[in-house]
Coordinates of C-alpha atoms and ligand atoms in Angstrom, one line a residue:
M1 CA -10.7 5.1 -1.5
S2 CA -9.9 2.2 -3.7
W3 CA -10.8 -1.3 -2.4
H4 CA -7.3 -2.6 -2.2
M5 CA -6.4 -0.1 0.6
N6 CA -8.3 -2.1 3.1
A7 CA -8.7 -5.6 1.7
V8 CA -7.8 -8.8 3.4
F9 CA -6.1 -11.0 0.9
Y10 CA -5.9 -14.8 0.8
E11 CA -3.2 -16.6 -1.2
L12 CA -4.0 -20.1 -2.5
Y13 CA -2.9 -22.8 -5.0
V14 CA -5.8 -24.0 -7.0
R15 CA -4.0 -27.3 -7.2
A16 CA -3.8 -27.6 -3.4
F17 CA -7.2 -26.2 -2.4
A18 CA -9.9 -28.6 -3.4
D19 CA -10.3 -31.3 -6.0
G20 CA -13.7 -31.3 -7.7
N21 CA -13.2 -34.0 -10.3
A22 CA -11.4 -36.7 -8.2
D23 CA -8.1 -36.8 -10.1
G24 CA -6.0 -35.9 -7.1
H25 CA -5.3 -32.3 -8.2
G26 CA -7.2 -29.3 -7.0
D27 CA -9.2 -27.5 -9.6
F28 CA -11.6 -24.7 -10.3
I29 CA -14.6 -26.9 -9.6
G30 CA -13.2 -27.5 -6.1
L31 CA -12.4 -23.9 -5.5
R32 CA -15.9 -22.8 -6.4
Q33 CA -17.2 -25.2 -3.7
K34 CA -15.0 -23.5 -1.1
L35 CA -15.8 -19.9 -1.9
D36 CA -18.5 -19.8 0.8
Y37 CA -15.8 -20.7 3.3
L38 CA -13.5 -17.9 2.2
Q39 CA -16.4 -15.4 2.4
W40 CA -17.3 -16.7 5.9
L41 CA -13.6 -16.2 6.9
G42 CA -13.9 -12.5 5.8
I43 CA -11.6 -12.6 2.8
D44 CA -12.0 -9.7 0.4
C45 CA -9.6 -10.7 -2.3
I46 CA -8.3 -14.1 -3.4
W47 CA -4.8 -14.3 -5.0
L48 CA -4.4 -17.3 -7.2
L49 CA -0.9 -18.7 -7.6
P50 CA -0.1 -19.6 -11.2
I51 CA -2.9 -21.3 -13.1
F52 CA -1.4 -21.4 -16.6
P53 CA -0.2 -24.3 -18.7
S54 CA 3.2 -25.2 -17.4
P55 CA 5.6 -28.1 -17.0
L56 CA 5.4 -27.2 -13.2
K57 CA 9.2 -27.3 -12.6
D58 CA 8.6 -24.1 -10.6
D59 CA 5.0 -24.8 -9.7
G60 CA 3.6 -22.7 -12.6
Y61 CA 6.0 -19.8 -12.4
D62 CA 7.5 -21.5 -15.4
V63 CA 4.7 -20.5 -17.9
A64 CA 4.3 -22.5 -21.1
S65 CA 1.4 -20.4 -22.2
Y66 CA 0.1 -17.1 -20.8
L67 CA -3.3 -17.4 -22.4
G68 CA -4.8 -20.5 -20.9
I69 CA -5.4 -22.7 -17.9
H70 CA -3.4 -25.7 -16.8
P71 CA -5.5 -28.7 -17.9
D72 CA -5.4 -30.1 -14.3
Y73 CA -7.3 -27.1 -13.1
G74 CA -10.1 -27.1 -15.7
L75 CA -10.9 -25.1 -18.8
L76 CA -11.0 -21.4 -19.4
E77 CA -14.8 -21.5 -18.9
D78 CA -14.2 -22.9 -15.5
F79 CA -12.0 -20.0 -14.7
M80 CA -14.6 -17.6 -16.0
M81 CA -17.4 -19.2 -13.9
T82 CA -15.1 -19.0 -10.9
V83 CA -14.5 -15.3 -11.4
D84 CA -18.3 -14.8 -11.6
E85 CA -18.8 -16.7 -8.4
I86 CA -16.1 -14.8 -6.6
H87 CA -17.7 -11.5 -7.7
R88 CA -21.2 -12.6 -6.8
R89 CA -19.9 -12.9 -3.2
D90 CA -18.4 -9.4 -3.2
M91 CA -14.9 -10.8 -3.3
R92 CA -12.2 -10.0 -5.8
I93 CA -9.6 -12.0 -7.6
L94 CA -5.9 -11.4 -8.5
V95 CA -4.0 -13.7 -10.9
E96 CA -0.3 -13.8 -11.5
L97 CA 1.4 -11.8 -14.1
I98 CA 4.8 -13.4 -14.6
P99 CA 6.6 -10.9 -16.9
N100 CA 10.2 -11.7 -16.2
H101 CA 10.6 -15.2 -17.6
T102 CA 8.8 -18.1 -19.3
S103 CA 9.3 -21.8 -19.2
D104 CA 11.8 -23.2 -21.7
Q105 CA 8.7 -25.1 -23.1
H106 CA 6.9 -21.8 -24.0
P107 CA 6.5 -21.7 -27.8
W108 CA 8.3 -18.4 -27.9
F109 CA 11.5 -20.0 -26.4
V110 CA 11.1 -23.2 -28.5
E111 CA 11.1 -21.0 -31.6
A112 CA 13.7 -18.6 -30.3
R113 CA 16.4 -21.3 -29.6
R114 CA 15.7 -23.0 -33.0
S115 CA 18.4 -20.9 -34.7
R116 CA 20.1 -17.5 -34.3
Q117 CA 18.0 -16.3 -37.2
S118 CA 14.7 -17.2 -35.6
P119 CA 12.2 -14.3 -35.7
M120 CA 11.6 -14.9 -32.0
R121 CA 15.3 -14.8 -31.1
D122 CA 15.1 -11.3 -29.6
F123 CA 12.4 -12.3 -27.2
Y124 CA 15.1 -13.6 -25.0
V125 CA 18.5 -12.4 -23.8
W126 CA 21.5 -14.2 -25.5
S127 CA 25.2 -13.9 -25.2
D128 CA 28.4 -15.5 -26.5
S129 CA 29.9 -15.2 -23.1
P130 CA 28.7 -16.0 -19.6
E131 CA 30.7 -13.1 -18.3
K132 CA 28.1 -10.5 -19.2
Y133 CA 26.1 -8.8 -16.4
K134 CA 28.3 -10.4 -13.8
D135 CA 27.3 -8.0 -11.1
A136 CA 23.8 -9.6 -10.9
R137 CA 23.5 -11.9 -7.9
I138 CA 22.2 -15.5 -8.1
I139 CA 18.8 -15.8 -6.5
F140 CA 18.4 -19.6 -6.3
I141 CA 21.8 -20.2 -4.8
D142 CA 21.1 -23.8 -3.8
T143 CA 20.4 -24.9 -7.4
E144 CA 22.0 -22.5 -9.8
Q145 CA 25.7 -21.6 -10.4
S146 CA 25.2 -18.9 -12.9
N147 CA 22.5 -16.6 -14.4
W148 CA 23.6 -17.9 -17.9
A149 CA 22.8 -21.3 -19.3
Y150 CA 24.4 -22.7 -22.5
D151 CA 21.9 -23.6 -25.3
A152 CA 23.6 -26.3 -27.3
V153 CA 20.9 -26.0 -30.1
S154 CA 21.9 -22.5 -31.1
G155 CA 25.4 -22.3 -29.5
Q156 CA 24.8 -19.3 -27.2
Y157 CA 24.1 -18.6 -23.6
Y158 CA 20.6 -17.4 -22.5
W159 CA 20.0 -15.3 -19.4
H160 CA 17.9 -16.6 -16.5
R161 CA 17.5 -15.0 -13.0
F162 CA 15.7 -18.1 -11.6
F163 CA 15.9 -21.8 -12.6
S164 CA 17.8 -22.4 -15.9
S165 CA 14.5 -23.9 -17.2
Q166 CA 13.1 -20.3 -17.0
P167 CA 14.7 -18.1 -19.6
D168 CA 14.3 -14.3 -19.0
L169 CA 12.3 -12.3 -21.6
N170 CA 14.1 -9.5 -23.3
Y171 CA 12.4 -6.2 -22.3
D172 CA 14.7 -4.2 -24.7
N173 CA 12.5 -5.7 -27.4
P174 CA 9.4 -3.6 -27.9
A175 CA 7.5 -6.7 -29.1
V176 CA 8.1 -8.3 -25.7
Q177 CA 6.7 -5.2 -24.0
R178 CA 3.6 -5.3 -26.1
A179 CA 3.2 -9.0 -25.7
M180 CA 3.1 -8.7 -21.9
Q181 CA 0.6 -5.9 -22.1
D182 CA -1.6 -8.2 -24.3
V183 CA -1.3 -10.9 -21.7
M184 CA -2.5 -8.4 -19.1
Q185 CA -5.4 -7.4 -21.3
F186 CA -6.4 -11.0 -21.9
W187 CA -7.0 -11.6 -18.2
L188 CA -8.5 -8.2 -17.5
E189 CA -11.0 -8.9 -20.2
L190 CA -12.0 -12.0 -18.4
G191 CA -12.8 -9.9 -15.4
V192 CA -9.9 -10.2 -13.0
D193 CA -9.4 -7.4 -10.5
G194 CA -5.7 -7.2 -10.9
F195 CA -2.4 -9.0 -10.7
R196 CA 0.3 -10.1 -8.3
V197 CA 3.2 -9.2 -10.5
D198 CA 6.1 -11.6 -10.1
A199 CA 9.7 -10.8 -9.7
V200 CA 9.5 -7.2 -11.0
P201 CA 13.0 -5.9 -10.2
Y202 CA 14.7 -8.0 -12.9
L203 CA 12.9 -7.1 -16.1
F204 CA 15.9 -5.2 -17.7
E205 CA 19.6 -5.9 -17.7
R206 CA 22.4 -3.2 -18.0
D207 CA 26.1 -3.8 -17.8
G208 CA 27.8 -2.4 -14.7
T209 CA 24.6 -2.6 -12.6
N210 CA 23.2 -5.4 -10.4
C211 CA 20.4 -5.6 -13.0
E212 CA 17.7 -4.8 -10.3
N213 CA 15.3 -1.9 -10.0
L214 CA 16.6 -0.2 -13.2
P215 CA 14.9 3.0 -14.4
E216 CA 13.8 1.2 -17.6
T217 CA 11.8 -1.2 -15.4
H218 CA 10.0 1.6 -13.7
D219 CA 9.1 3.2 -17.0
Y220 CA 7.7 0.0 -18.3
L221 CA 5.6 -0.7 -15.2
K222 CA 4.2 2.9 -15.4
R223 CA 3.1 2.2 -19.0
L224 CA 1.3 -1.0 -17.9
R225 CA -0.3 1.0 -15.1
A226 CA -1.5 3.8 -17.5
F227 CA -3.0 1.1 -19.7
M228 CA -4.9 -0.4 -16.7
D229 CA -6.1 3.0 -15.5
E230 CA -7.3 3.9 -18.9
H231 CA -9.2 0.7 -19.9
Y232 CA -9.8 -1.1 -16.6
P233 CA -10.2 1.4 -13.8
G234 CA -10.2 -0.1 -10.3
T235 CA -7.9 -3.0 -11.2
I236 CA -4.6 -3.2 -9.4
M237 CA -1.0 -4.4 -9.4
L238 CA 0.6 -5.9 -6.3
S239 CA 4.2 -6.3 -7.1
E240 CA 6.8 -8.7 -5.7
A241 CA 9.9 -6.6 -5.2
N242 CA 11.9 -8.2 -2.4
Q243 CA 13.9 -5.1 -1.5
W244 CA 14.6 -2.7 1.2
P245 CA 11.9 0.0 1.8
K246 CA 13.8 2.8 0.2
D247 CA 14.4 0.7 -3.0
T248 CA 10.7 -0.4 -3.0
L249 CA 9.4 3.1 -2.8
P250 CA 10.1 3.9 -6.5
Y251 CA 7.8 1.1 -7.5
F252 CA 4.9 3.2 -6.3
G253 CA 6.1 6.1 -8.5
D254 CA 4.0 9.2 -7.7
G255 CA 1.0 6.9 -7.3
D256 CA 1.3 6.0 -10.9
E257 CA 3.2 2.7 -10.9
V258 CA 2.1 -0.3 -8.8
H259 CA -0.7 0.0 -6.2
M260 CA 0.8 -2.3 -3.7
N261 CA 4.1 -4.1 -2.9
F262 CA 4.9 -6.7 -0.3
H263 CA 6.7 -5.4 2.8
F264 CA 9.4 -8.0 2.7
P265 CA 11.7 -6.5 5.4
L266 CA 9.0 -6.3 8.0
M267 CA 8.1 -10.0 7.8
P268 CA 11.2 -11.6 9.3
R269 CA 11.4 -8.9 11.9
L270 CA 8.0 -9.9 13.4
Y271 CA 9.6 -13.4 14.0
M272 CA 12.8 -11.8 15.4
A273 CA 10.8 -9.6 17.8
L274 CA 8.9 -12.5 19.1
A275 CA 12.0 -14.7 19.5
R276 CA 13.9 -11.9 21.3
Q277 CA 10.9 -10.7 23.2
D278 CA 11.8 -7.3 22.0
R279 CA 9.9 -4.9 19.7
R280 CA 13.0 -3.0 18.6
D281 CA 13.5 -4.7 15.2
V282 CA 9.9 -4.0 14.2
V283 CA 10.0 -0.4 15.4
D284 CA 13.3 0.2 13.4
V285 CA 12.1 -1.2 10.2
L286 CA 8.8 0.7 10.3
A287 CA 10.8 3.9 11.1
Q288 CA 12.7 3.3 7.9
T289 CA 9.5 2.7 5.9
P290 CA 8.6 5.8 3.9
Q291 CA 5.2 7.3 3.6
L292 CA 3.5 6.0 0.4
P293 CA 1.8 8.2 -2.2
P294 CA -1.9 8.4 -1.9
N295 CA -3.9 5.3 -2.9
C296 CA -0.9 3.1 -2.4
Q297 CA -0.6 0.3 0.2
W298 CA 1.9 -2.2 1.6
A299 CA 0.9 -5.8 1.5
T300 CA 2.0 -7.4 4.7
F301 CA 2.3 -11.1 5.4
L302 CA 3.6 -13.8 7.8
R303 CA 4.2 -16.6 5.4
N304 CA 3.7 -17.4 1.7
H305 CA 4.2 -20.1 -0.8
D306 CA 8.0 -19.5 -0.9
E307 CA 10.6 -19.9 1.8
L308 CA 10.5 -17.4 4.6
T309 CA 13.1 -15.2 3.0
L310 CA 16.0 -13.8 5.0
E311 CA 17.3 -11.8 2.1
M312 CA 16.4 -8.5 3.9
V313 CA 18.2 -9.1 7.2
T314 CA 21.8 -8.8 8.3
E315 CA 24.1 -11.9 8.3
D316 CA 23.9 -12.0 12.1
D317 CA 20.2 -11.8 12.1
R318 CA 20.0 -14.5 9.4
Q319 CA 22.1 -16.8 11.6
F320 CA 19.8 -16.0 14.6
M321 CA 16.7 -16.7 12.6
W322 CA 18.1 -20.0 11.2
E323 CA 19.2 -21.2 14.6
T324 CA 15.9 -20.2 16.2
Y325 CA 13.4 -21.2 13.6
A326 CA 15.2 -23.7 11.4
P327 CA 17.6 -25.7 13.6
E328 CA 17.6 -28.7 11.1
P329 CA 19.4 -28.2 7.8
A330 CA 16.4 -29.7 6.0
Q331 CA 14.3 -26.8 7.1
R332 CA 16.5 -24.3 5.3
I333 CA 16.6 -23.4 1.6
N334 CA 18.5 -20.7 -0.3
L335 CA 18.5 -17.7 2.1
G336 CA 15.4 -18.8 3.9
I337 CA 13.3 -21.2 5.9
R338 CA 10.9 -23.6 4.3
R339 CA 8.4 -24.0 7.1
R340 CA 4.8 -22.9 7.8
L341 CA 3.7 -20.6 10.5
A342 CA 2.3 -23.1 13.0
P343 CA 5.4 -25.2 13.1
L344 CA 7.6 -22.1 13.3
M345 CA 5.6 -21.2 16.4
N346 CA 6.1 -24.7 17.9
N347 CA 2.3 -25.0 17.4
D348 CA 1.8 -22.6 20.3
R349 CA -1.7 -21.2 19.8
R350 CA -0.9 -18.1 21.8
K351 CA 2.0 -17.2 19.5
I352 CA 0.1 -18.0 16.3
A353 CA -2.7 -15.7 17.3
L354 CA -0.3 -13.0 18.5
M355 CA 1.4 -13.0 15.1
H356 CA -2.0 -12.7 13.4
S357 CA -2.9 -9.8 15.7
M358 CA 0.3 -7.9 14.8
L359 CA -0.3 -8.7 11.1
L360 CA -3.9 -7.3 11.2
T361 CA -3.1 -4.1 13.2
L362 CA 0.2 -2.9 11.9
P363 CA 0.2 -0.7 8.7
G364 CA -0.6 -2.4 5.5
A365 CA -3.2 -4.7 4.0
P366 CA -2.7 -8.3 5.3
V367 CA -2.2 -11.3 3.0
L368 CA -3.0 -14.7 4.6
Y369 CA -1.5 -17.9 3.2
Y370 CA -4.0 -20.8 2.8
G371 CA -4.0 -23.3 5.7
D372 CA -2.3 -21.0 8.1
E373 CA -5.7 -20.0 9.5
I374 CA -6.1 -23.5 10.9
G375 CA -2.4 -23.9 11.8
M376 CA -1.5 -26.4 9.1
G377 CA 1.9 -28.1 9.3
D378 CA 4.6 -28.7 6.6
D379 CA 6.6 -31.6 5.3
V380 CA 10.3 -30.8 4.8
S381 CA 10.9 -34.3 3.3
L382 CA 9.4 -32.9 0.1
P383 CA 11.8 -31.2 -2.3
D384 CA 12.2 -27.4 -2.8
R385 CA 9.3 -25.4 -1.4
N386 CA 6.7 -28.2 -1.8
G387 CA 6.6 -28.9 1.9
V388 CA 4.5 -25.7 2.4
R389 CA 2.2 -26.4 -0.6
T390 CA 0.5 -29.6 0.6
P391 CA -3.3 -30.2 0.2
M392 CA -5.7 -28.1 2.3
Q393 CA -7.1 -30.0 5.3
W394 CA -10.9 -29.7 5.2
D395 CA -11.9 -32.6 7.5
D396 CA -10.7 -35.8 9.0
G397 CA -12.1 -38.1 6.3
L398 CA -10.5 -39.6 3.2
N399 CA -7.7 -37.4 2.0
A400 CA -8.7 -34.7 4.4
G401 CA -11.8 -33.9 2.3
F402 CA -9.4 -32.5 -0.3
S403 CA -10.1 -35.2 -2.9
T404 CA -12.0 -38.4 -3.4
A405 CA -9.2 -39.8 -5.6
P406 CA -7.3 -42.9 -4.4
T407 CA -4.7 -41.5 -2.0
G408 CA -1.8 -42.6 -4.2
K409 CA -3.0 -40.2 -6.9
L410 CA -2.8 -37.0 -4.9
Y411 CA -0.4 -34.4 -6.4
A412 CA 1.3 -34.4 -3.0
P413 CA 1.0 -36.4 0.2
M414 CA -1.3 -35.1 2.9
I415 CA 0.3 -33.9 6.2
A416 CA -0.4 -36.9 8.5
D417 CA 1.9 -36.6 11.5
P418 CA 0.4 -36.8 15.0
V419 CA 0.6 -33.1 15.7
F420 CA -0.3 -31.5 12.4
G421 CA -2.0 -34.3 10.5
Y422 CA -5.5 -33.7 9.0
Q423 CA -7.0 -36.0 11.6
K424 CA -6.3 -33.3 14.1
V425 CA -5.9 -30.1 12.2
N426 CA -8.8 -29.4 9.8
V427 CA -11.4 -26.9 8.9
A428 CA -14.5 -28.9 9.9
A429 CA -13.2 -29.6 13.4
Q430 CA -12.3 -26.0 14.0
Q431 CA -15.5 -24.6 12.6
A432 CA -17.3 -26.7 15.1
D433 CA -15.2 -25.4 18.0
P434 CA -15.8 -21.8 18.9
N435 CA -12.4 -21.7 20.7
S436 CA -10.4 -22.9 17.7
L437 CA -7.6 -21.0 16.0
L438 CA -9.8 -20.7 12.9
H439 CA -12.5 -18.8 14.9
T440 CA -9.9 -16.6 16.5
V441 CA -8.4 -15.7 13.1
R442 CA -11.9 -15.1 11.7
H443 CA -12.8 -12.9 14.6
L444 CA -9.6 -10.8 14.2
I445 CA -10.3 -10.4 10.5
H446 CA -13.9 -9.3 11.0
S447 CA -13.0 -7.0 13.9
R448 CA -10.3 -5.4 11.9
K449 CA -12.9 -4.3 9.4
Q450 CA -14.7 -2.3 12.1
Q451 CA -11.6 -0.2 12.8
A452 CA -11.4 2.7 10.4
A453 CA -8.0 3.7 11.8
L454 CA -6.4 0.5 10.6
V455 CA -6.7 1.4 6.9
Q456 CA -4.3 4.3 6.8
G457 CA -4.1 5.6 10.4
A458 CA -0.7 7.0 11.5
L459 CA 1.4 4.7 13.6
E460 CA 2.5 6.0 17.0
W461 CA 4.5 3.7 19.4
L462 CA 4.1 3.6 23.1
D463 CA 7.8 4.1 23.7
D464 CA 8.1 4.2 27.5
L465 CA 7.2 0.5 28.0
P466 CA 9.5 -2.5 28.5
P467 CA 11.0 -4.1 25.3
Q468 CA 8.6 -7.0 25.3
A469 CA 5.6 -4.6 24.9
L470 CA 4.8 -4.1 21.2
C471 CA 2.1 -1.5 21.7
F472 CA 1.0 1.3 19.4
W473 CA -1.7 3.7 18.4
R474 CA -3.2 3.9 14.9
K475 CA -4.8 7.3 14.5
G476 CA -6.9 8.4 11.5
D477 CA -10.3 8.6 9.9
G478 CA -12.0 9.8 13.0
Q479 CA -10.7 7.0 15.2
H480 CA -7.9 6.1 17.5
F481 CA -7.0 2.4 17.8
L482 CA -4.7 1.0 20.4
A483 CA -3.0 -2.3 19.9
L484 CA -1.3 -4.0 22.8
H485 CA 1.0 -7.0 22.3
N486 CA 3.0 -9.0 24.9
L487 CA 6.0 -10.6 23.1
S488 CA 7.1 -12.4 26.3
D489 CA 6.3 -15.6 28.1
T490 CA 5.4 -13.8 31.3
P491 CA 2.5 -11.5 32.1
L492 CA 2.9 -7.9 31.3
T493 CA 1.1 -5.0 33.1
I494 CA 0.6 -1.8 31.2
E495 CA -0.8 1.6 32.3
L496 CA -3.1 2.8 29.6
P497 CA -2.0 6.0 27.9
A498 CA -5.6 7.3 27.8
P499 CA -8.4 7.3 30.3
S500 CA -9.8 3.8 30.4
A501 CA -13.3 5.1 30.3
T502 CA -12.8 6.4 26.8
L503 CA -11.6 3.0 25.5
T504 CA -13.7 0.1 24.3
D505 CA -12.4 -3.4 23.8
A506 CA -12.6 -3.9 20.0
L507 CA -12.5 -7.7 20.2
N508 CA -14.9 -8.2 23.0
P509 CA -17.1 -5.1 23.7
E510 CA -18.3 -6.7 27.0
A511 CA -14.8 -6.9 28.5
K512 CA -14.0 -4.4 31.1
V513 CA -11.1 -1.9 30.3
T514 CA -9.1 -1.0 33.4
Q515 CA -6.5 1.7 33.6
S516 CA -3.9 -0.8 34.5
L517 CA -4.1 -3.9 32.2
T518 CA -2.3 -7.2 32.5
L519 CA -1.7 -9.1 29.3
P520 CA -1.1 -12.8 29.7
P521 CA 2.1 -14.4 28.2
Y522 CA 1.9 -13.8 24.4
G523 CA -1.4 -12.0 25.0
Y524 CA -2.9 -9.1 23.0
R525 CA -5.8 -6.6 23.4
W526 CA -7.4 -4.3 20.8
L527 CA -8.9 -1.0 22.2
S528 CA -10.6 1.7 20.3
Q529 CA -11.5 5.3 21.0
Q530 CA -13.5 7.9 19.2
A531 CA -11.2 10.7 18.1
Ligands
GLC601 C1 8.7 -15.6 -7.4 C2 7.8 -16.7 -6.9 C3 8.5 -17.9 -6.7 C4 9.2 -18.3 -8.0 C5 10.0 -17.2 -8.6 C6 10.5 -17.5 -10.0 O1 9.7 -15.3 -6.5 O2 7.2 -16.2 -5.7 O3 7.7 -18.9 -6.2 O4 9.9 -19.5 -7.8 O5 9.3 -16.0 -8.6 O6 9.4 -17.4 -10.8

């Protein structure tokens, strides 16, 4: 079985994690110093948000060069040393592959827009009219009015699915297809274990379609996959297709396309279930989640570097989510919510732990977002999604131990409010306190690894329980695992569906398992049984 099936992933910004050279920006020197922490936490694979040279208008998703490192983060040698240090700790590393678009500062685009005769012109998608492909939706609805932007230099419009400073590459051009495979090869040669592949649904455009999930896109991804399998076996692609499960399934092909894709529709439903004290939304979405081909896995998550997207819920549910979790307009962006996990949970430790318990026991490989393991806060006064990308809070000293630069030089202000400020919420304090959220999350991660059934075990709901009980078996690999969750604010008593004598508490082996169990408000239990 390939490593990705059962890995615990951790998503981080090099810029936000630790500053090793005191310039106010996180870098690879700093990250290397924190690898022991990630190993201690139980992380198997680190996913680095974009590290490439970039004007940072979209925090690095606007790539100005695919074959280098942003100077703030260090040199290529720094990256290579970091890869070695990660591997030395038996961890793995994913970097971003951003195939859909570049920055308008990328030399390809600078050259392409120079004139209509430019040899690079066909690297991008041009039109005389902004009416073309009008069935394609706009993704960044708060900032963009059209998917076309007029280029005054060459007198035509160029196509962009995201910010207008991010022109889309033209995948009908075989040279673009080759160039992106070369990019992939460059990073694989440096030893990365794979890629989080950004925004995959949008690679090709075709008139009369919504320009998403086109067959041509799947063909191209399959070719990238074949290339990886042939030359770099064991490396993976984790794609970002924010789609309904039935539209996501084709990205796995017959096990010959991507290895993993995020389960976008599940994520908001975990929040809905908790707020409604009713498991139904989660049960429904998993019932509509198809079986994956062998050696394929869902990546599940609670939060990430973007807004908590509500693209995959109904209009009614979106209003419900906004009213419940983002009552203030400043907390909303596009079709989502720009807040972190702990504030979304009103900083209620029980709820934060319960969400982690669901994440770590439901099907899929979990992806954690840096800082959520200590319950970091956010800052909605910062523009765009920057409020959930503030510096990691290591201790209660100068700049939270993130940087020794003068505070005014930090790339972003620290969270310093009375509830979530680094003086209160930081790694050092929580490492020293065995009852902290950090220790709870770490314990859940390490305990998960003991449970063979959690890798691919079939999901079986306990149906005849009240709605606030989110309880299920995972059965497989010689083991039965029983997860019990109480979504409500009152105690919940459950009659176990198997003789209590056959069950052991998987989080606390000493704890007594009684036939009738009472979960406290927002409580959870993990029980395991030999099959
Ligand atoms: C992906 C990234 C997001 C970025 C967008 C455009 O959705 O997750 O952060 O803004 O692609 O590159």
